[in-house]
Short mmCIF file of N, CA and C in Angstrom, two decimals:
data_model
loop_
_atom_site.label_atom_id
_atom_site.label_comp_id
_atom_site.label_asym_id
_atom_site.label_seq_id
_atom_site.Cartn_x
_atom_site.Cartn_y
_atom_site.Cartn_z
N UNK I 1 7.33 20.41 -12.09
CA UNK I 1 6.11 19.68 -11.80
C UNK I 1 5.71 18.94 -13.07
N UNK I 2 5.33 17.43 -12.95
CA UNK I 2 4.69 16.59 -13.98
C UNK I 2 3.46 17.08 -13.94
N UNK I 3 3.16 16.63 -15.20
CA UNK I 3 1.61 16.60 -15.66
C UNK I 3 1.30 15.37 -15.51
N UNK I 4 -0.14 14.98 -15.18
CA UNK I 4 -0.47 13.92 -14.97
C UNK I 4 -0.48 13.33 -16.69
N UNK I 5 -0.51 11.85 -17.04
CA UNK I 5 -0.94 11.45 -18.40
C UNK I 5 -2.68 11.97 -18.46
N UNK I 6 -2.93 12.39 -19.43
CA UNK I 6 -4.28 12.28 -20.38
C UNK I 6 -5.38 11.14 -19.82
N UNK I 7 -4.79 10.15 -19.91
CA UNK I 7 -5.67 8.89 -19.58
C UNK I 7 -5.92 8.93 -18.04
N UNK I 8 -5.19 8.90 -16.97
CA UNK I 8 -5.49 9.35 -15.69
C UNK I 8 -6.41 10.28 -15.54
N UNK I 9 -5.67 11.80 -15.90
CA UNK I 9 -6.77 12.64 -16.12
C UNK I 9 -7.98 12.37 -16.35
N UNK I 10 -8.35 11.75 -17.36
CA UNK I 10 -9.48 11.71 -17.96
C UNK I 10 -10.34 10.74 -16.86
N UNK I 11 -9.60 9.85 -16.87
CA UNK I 11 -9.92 8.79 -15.64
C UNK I 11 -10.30 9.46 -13.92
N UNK I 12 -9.34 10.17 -13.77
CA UNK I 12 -10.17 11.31 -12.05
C UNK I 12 -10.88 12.06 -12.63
N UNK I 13 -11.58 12.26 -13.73
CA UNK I 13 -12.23 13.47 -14.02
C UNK I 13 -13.53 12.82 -14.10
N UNK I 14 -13.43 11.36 -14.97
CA UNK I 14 -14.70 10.11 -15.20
C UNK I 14 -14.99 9.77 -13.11
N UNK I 15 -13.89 9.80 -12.52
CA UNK I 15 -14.23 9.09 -11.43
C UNK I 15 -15.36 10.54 -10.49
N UNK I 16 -14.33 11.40 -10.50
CA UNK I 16 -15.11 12.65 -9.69
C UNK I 16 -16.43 12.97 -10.28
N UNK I 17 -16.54 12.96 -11.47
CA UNK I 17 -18.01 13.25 -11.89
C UNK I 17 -18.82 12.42 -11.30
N UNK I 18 -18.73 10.84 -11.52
CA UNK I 18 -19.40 10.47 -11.28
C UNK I 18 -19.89 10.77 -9.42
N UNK I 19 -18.38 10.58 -8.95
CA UNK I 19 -18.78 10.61 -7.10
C UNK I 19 -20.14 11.58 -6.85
N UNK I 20 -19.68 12.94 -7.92
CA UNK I 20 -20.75 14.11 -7.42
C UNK I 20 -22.07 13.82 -8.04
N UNK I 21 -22.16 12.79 -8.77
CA UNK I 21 -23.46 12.79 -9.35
C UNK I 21 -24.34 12.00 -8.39
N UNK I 22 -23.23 10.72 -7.63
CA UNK I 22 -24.15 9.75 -6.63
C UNK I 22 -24.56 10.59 -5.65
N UNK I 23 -23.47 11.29 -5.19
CA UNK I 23 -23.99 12.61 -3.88
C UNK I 23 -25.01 13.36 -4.35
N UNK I 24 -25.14 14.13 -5.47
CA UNK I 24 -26.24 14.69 -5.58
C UNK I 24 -27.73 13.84 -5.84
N UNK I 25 -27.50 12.41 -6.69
CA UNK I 25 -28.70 12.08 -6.29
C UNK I 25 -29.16 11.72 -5.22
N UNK I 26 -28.68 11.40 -3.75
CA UNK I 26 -28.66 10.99 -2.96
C UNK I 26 -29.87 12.11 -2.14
N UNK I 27 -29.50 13.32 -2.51
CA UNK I 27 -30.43 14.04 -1.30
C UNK I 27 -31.60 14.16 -2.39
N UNK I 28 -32.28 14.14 -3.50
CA UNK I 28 -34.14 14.28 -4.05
C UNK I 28 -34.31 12.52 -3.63
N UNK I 29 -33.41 11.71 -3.56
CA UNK I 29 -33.64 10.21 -3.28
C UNK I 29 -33.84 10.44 -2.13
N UNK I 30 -33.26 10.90 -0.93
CA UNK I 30 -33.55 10.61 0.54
C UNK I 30 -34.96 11.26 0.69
N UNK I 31 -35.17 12.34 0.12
CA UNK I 31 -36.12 12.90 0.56
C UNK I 31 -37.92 12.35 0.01
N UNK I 32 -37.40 11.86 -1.16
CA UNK I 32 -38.82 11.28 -1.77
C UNK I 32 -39.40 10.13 -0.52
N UNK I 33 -40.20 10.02 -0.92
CA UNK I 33 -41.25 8.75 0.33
C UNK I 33 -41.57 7.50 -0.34
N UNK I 34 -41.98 6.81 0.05
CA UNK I 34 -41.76 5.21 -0.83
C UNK I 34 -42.99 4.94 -1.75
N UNK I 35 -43.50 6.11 -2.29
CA UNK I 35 -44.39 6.14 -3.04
C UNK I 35 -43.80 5.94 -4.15
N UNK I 36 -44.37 5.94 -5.79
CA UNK I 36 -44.20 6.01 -6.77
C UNK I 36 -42.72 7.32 -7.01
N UNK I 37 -41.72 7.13 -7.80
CA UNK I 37 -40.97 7.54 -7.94
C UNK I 37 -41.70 9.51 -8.26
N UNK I 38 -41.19 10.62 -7.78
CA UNK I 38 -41.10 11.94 -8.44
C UNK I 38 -40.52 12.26 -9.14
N UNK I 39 -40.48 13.44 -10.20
CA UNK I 39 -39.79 14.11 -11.63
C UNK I 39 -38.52 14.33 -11.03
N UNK I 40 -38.92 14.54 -9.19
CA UNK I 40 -37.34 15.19 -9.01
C UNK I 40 -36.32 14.20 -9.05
N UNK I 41 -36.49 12.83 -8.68
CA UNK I 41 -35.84 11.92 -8.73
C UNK I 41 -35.57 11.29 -9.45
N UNK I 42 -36.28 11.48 -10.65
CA UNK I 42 -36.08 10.84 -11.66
C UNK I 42 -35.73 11.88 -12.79
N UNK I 43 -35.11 12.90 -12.84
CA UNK I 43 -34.32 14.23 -13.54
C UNK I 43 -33.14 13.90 -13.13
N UNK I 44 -32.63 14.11 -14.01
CA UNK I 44 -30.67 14.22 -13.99
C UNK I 44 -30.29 15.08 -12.95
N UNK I 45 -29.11 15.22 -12.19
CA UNK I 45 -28.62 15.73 -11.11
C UNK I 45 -27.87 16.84 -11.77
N UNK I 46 -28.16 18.15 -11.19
CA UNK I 46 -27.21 19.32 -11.67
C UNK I 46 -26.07 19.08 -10.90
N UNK I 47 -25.14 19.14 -11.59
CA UNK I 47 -23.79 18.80 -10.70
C UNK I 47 -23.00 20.45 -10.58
N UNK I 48 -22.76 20.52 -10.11
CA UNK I 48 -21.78 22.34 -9.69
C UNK I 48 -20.60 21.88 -10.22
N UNK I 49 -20.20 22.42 -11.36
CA UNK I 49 -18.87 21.98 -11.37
C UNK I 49 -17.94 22.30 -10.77
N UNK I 50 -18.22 23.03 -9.32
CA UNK I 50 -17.06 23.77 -8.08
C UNK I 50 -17.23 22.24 -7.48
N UNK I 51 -18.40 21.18 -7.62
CA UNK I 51 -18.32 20.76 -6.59
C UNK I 51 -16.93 19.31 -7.69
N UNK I 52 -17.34 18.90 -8.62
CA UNK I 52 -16.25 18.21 -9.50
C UNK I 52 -14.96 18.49 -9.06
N UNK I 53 -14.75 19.98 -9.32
CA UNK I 53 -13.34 20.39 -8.93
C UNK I 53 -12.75 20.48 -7.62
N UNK I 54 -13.46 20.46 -6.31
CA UNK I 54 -13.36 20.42 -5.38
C UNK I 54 -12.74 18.70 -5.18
N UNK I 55 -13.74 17.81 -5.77
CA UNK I 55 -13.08 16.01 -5.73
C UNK I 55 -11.74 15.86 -6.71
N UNK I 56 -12.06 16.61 -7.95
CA UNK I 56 -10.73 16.54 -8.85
C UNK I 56 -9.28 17.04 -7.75
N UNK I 57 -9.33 18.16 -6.88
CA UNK I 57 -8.73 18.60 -6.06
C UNK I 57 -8.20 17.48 -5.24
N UNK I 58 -8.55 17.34 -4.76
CA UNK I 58 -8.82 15.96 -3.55
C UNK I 58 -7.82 14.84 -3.56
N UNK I 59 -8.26 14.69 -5.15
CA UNK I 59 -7.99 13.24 -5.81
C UNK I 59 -6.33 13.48 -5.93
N UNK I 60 -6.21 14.41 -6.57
CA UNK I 60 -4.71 15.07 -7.04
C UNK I 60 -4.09 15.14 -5.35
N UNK I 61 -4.69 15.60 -4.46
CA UNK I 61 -3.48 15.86 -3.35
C UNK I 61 -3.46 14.28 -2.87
N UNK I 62 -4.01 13.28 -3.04
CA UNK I 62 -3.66 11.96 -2.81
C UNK I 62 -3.19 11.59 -3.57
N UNK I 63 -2.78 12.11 -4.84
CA UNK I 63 -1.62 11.52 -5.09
C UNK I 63 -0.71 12.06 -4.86
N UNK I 64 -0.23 13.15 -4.99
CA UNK I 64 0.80 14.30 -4.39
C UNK I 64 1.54 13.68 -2.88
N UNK I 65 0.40 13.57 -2.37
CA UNK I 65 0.73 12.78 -1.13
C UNK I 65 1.41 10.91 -1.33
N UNK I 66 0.97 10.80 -2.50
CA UNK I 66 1.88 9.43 -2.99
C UNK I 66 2.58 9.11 -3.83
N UNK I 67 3.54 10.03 -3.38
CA UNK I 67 4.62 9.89 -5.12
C UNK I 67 4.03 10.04 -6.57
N UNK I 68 2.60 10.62 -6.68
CA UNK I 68 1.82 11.19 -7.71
C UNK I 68 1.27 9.93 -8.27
N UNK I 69 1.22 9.11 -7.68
CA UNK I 69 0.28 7.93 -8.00
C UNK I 69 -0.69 7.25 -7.42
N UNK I 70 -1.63 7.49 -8.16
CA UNK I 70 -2.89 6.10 -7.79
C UNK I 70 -3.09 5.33 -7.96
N UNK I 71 -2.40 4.55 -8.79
CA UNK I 71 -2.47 3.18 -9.74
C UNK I 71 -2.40 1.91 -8.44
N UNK I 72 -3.60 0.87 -9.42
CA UNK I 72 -3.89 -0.18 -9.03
C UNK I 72 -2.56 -0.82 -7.94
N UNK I 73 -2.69 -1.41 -6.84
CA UNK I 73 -1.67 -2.14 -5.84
C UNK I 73 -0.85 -0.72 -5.60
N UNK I 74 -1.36 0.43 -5.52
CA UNK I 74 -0.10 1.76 -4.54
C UNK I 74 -1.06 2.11 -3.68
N UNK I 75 -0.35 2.79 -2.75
CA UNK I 75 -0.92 3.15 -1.57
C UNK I 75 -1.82 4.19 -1.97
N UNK I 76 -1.81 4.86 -2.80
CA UNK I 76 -2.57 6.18 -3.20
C UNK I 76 -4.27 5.29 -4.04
N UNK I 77 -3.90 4.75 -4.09
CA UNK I 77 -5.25 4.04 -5.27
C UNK I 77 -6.11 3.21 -4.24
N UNK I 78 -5.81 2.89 -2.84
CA UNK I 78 -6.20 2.59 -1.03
C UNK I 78 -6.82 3.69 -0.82
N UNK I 79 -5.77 4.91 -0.83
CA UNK I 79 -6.48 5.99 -0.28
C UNK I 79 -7.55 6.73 -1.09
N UNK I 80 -7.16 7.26 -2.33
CA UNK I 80 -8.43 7.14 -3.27
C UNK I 80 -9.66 6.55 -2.94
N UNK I 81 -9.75 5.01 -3.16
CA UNK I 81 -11.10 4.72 -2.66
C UNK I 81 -11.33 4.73 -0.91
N UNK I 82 -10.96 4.75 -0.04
CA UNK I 82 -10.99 5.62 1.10
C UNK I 82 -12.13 6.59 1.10
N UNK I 83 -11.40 7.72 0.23
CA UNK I 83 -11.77 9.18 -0.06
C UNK I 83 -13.03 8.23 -0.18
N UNK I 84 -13.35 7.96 -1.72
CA UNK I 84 -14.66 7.54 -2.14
C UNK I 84 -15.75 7.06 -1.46
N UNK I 85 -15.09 6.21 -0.62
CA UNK I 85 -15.97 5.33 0.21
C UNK I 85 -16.37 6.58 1.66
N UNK I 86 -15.70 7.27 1.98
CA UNK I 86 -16.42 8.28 3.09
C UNK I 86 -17.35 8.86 2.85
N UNK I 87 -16.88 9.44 1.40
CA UNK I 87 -17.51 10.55 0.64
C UNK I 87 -19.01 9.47 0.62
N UNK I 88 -19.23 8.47 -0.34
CA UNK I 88 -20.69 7.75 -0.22
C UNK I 88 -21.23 7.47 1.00
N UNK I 89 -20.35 6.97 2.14
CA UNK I 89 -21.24 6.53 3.64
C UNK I 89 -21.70 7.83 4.14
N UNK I 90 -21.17 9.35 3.54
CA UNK I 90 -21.79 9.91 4.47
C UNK I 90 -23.12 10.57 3.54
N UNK I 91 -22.95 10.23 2.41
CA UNK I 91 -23.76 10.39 1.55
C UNK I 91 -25.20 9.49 2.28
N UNK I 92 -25.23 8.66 2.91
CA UNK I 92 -26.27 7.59 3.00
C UNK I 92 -26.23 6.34 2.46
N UNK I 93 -25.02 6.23 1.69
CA UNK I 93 -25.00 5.00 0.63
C UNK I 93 -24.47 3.82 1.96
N UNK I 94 -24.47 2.42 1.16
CA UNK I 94 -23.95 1.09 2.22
C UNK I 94 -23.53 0.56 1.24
N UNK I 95 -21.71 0.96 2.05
CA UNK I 95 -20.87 0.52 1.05
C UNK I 95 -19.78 -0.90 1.66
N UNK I 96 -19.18 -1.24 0.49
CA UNK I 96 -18.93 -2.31 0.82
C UNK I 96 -17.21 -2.70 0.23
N UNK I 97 -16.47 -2.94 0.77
CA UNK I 97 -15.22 -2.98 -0.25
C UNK I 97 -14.27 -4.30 -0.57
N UNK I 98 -14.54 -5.07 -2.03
CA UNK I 98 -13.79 -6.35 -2.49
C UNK I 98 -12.85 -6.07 -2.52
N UNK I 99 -11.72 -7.09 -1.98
CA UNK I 99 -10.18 -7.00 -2.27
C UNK I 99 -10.10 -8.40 -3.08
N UNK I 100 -9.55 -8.31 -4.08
CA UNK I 100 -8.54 -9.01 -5.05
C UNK I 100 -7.55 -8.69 -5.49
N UNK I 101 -6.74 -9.87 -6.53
CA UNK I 101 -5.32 -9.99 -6.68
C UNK I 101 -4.96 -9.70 -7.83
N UNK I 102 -4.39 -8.82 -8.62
CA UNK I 102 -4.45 -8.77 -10.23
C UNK I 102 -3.07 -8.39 -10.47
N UNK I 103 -1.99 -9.48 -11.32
CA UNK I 103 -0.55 -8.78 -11.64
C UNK I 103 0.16 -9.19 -9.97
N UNK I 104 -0.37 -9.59 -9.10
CA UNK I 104 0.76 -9.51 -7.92
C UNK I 104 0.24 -8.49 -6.96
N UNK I 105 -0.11 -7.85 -7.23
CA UNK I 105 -1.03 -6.70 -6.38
C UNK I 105 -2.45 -6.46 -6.16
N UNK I 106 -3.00 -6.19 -4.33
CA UNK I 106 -3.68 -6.26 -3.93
C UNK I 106 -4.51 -4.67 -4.43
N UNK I 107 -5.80 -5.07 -5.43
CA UNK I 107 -6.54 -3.51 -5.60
C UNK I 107 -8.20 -3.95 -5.09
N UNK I 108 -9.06 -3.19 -5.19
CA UNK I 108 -10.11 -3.66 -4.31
C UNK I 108 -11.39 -2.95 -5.53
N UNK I 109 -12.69 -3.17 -5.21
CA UNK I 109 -13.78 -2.96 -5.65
C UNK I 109 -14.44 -2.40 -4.63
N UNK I 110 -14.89 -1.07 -5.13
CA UNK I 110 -15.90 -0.16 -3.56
C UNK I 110 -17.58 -0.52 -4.48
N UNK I 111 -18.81 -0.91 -3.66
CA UNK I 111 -19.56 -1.09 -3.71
C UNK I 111 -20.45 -0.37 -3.25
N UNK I 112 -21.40 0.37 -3.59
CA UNK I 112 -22.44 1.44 -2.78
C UNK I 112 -23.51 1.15 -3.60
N UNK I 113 -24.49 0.90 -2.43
CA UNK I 113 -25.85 0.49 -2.50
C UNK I 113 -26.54 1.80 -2.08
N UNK I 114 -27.72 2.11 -2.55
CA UNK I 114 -28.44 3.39 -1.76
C UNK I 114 -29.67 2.28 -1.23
#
C-alpha cells in the first residue's frame, strides 16, 4: 500500500476540515432568526474531530475507488466534489458547480451559498 504524498494529505485534511466547519456552522446559523446576529453564531464551530476523520475517511475511499487519485481532470477529483457538494445541499447550503479548462482537462469550482 502507497502512502498518499504530504501535500495531498495535507490538502484532504485542509479540505475536510473545512467541509465540517461549514456543516457545523450551518445548524447555530439555521437556527438563529433574522435578528441581529447571536454569540452562538458568531463563536467558532467545535468541530469533533471523529467528525474530520469520518470526511478524511470518505475522501480516501474515493480515491481508492480511483486508482488513488483525485487530482484535477480524474474521475476521483468529480467524485470528490460530488461528495462535497451533497454533503453542503444537505447541509442547507445552495450550491452551485463551475466547469473549466486548465492543462487540457475539465476540473470544476463548487460554490455554496448559505
Amino acid at each position: 500500500m502507497t502512502r498518499p504524498a504530504p501535500r495531498r494529505t495535507a490538502l484532504a485534511a485542509a479540505a475536510s476540515l473545512a467541509l465540517a466547519a461549514l456543516l457545523a456552522a450551518a445548524v447555530p446559523a439555521a437556527a438563529s432568526s433574522s435578528a441581529a446576529p447571536s454569540a452562538a453564531v458568531l463563536a467558532a464551530p467545535d468541530i469533533p474531530i471523529a467528525n474530520v476523520k469520518t470526511h478524511l475517511t470518505q475522501l480516501q475511499s474515493i480515491a481508492t475507488a480511483n486508482g488513488g487519485n483525485r487530482a484535477h481532470g480524474k474521475a476521483g477529483y468529480k467524485a470528490s466534489i460530488d461528495y462535497v457538494k451533497a454533503k453542503l445541499d444537505a447541509a442547507g447550503f445552495t450550491t452551485a458547480l463551475q466547469t473549466f479548462t486548465s492543462s487540457g482537462a475539465t476540473g470544476y469550482n463548487l460554490i455554496a451559498d448559505w
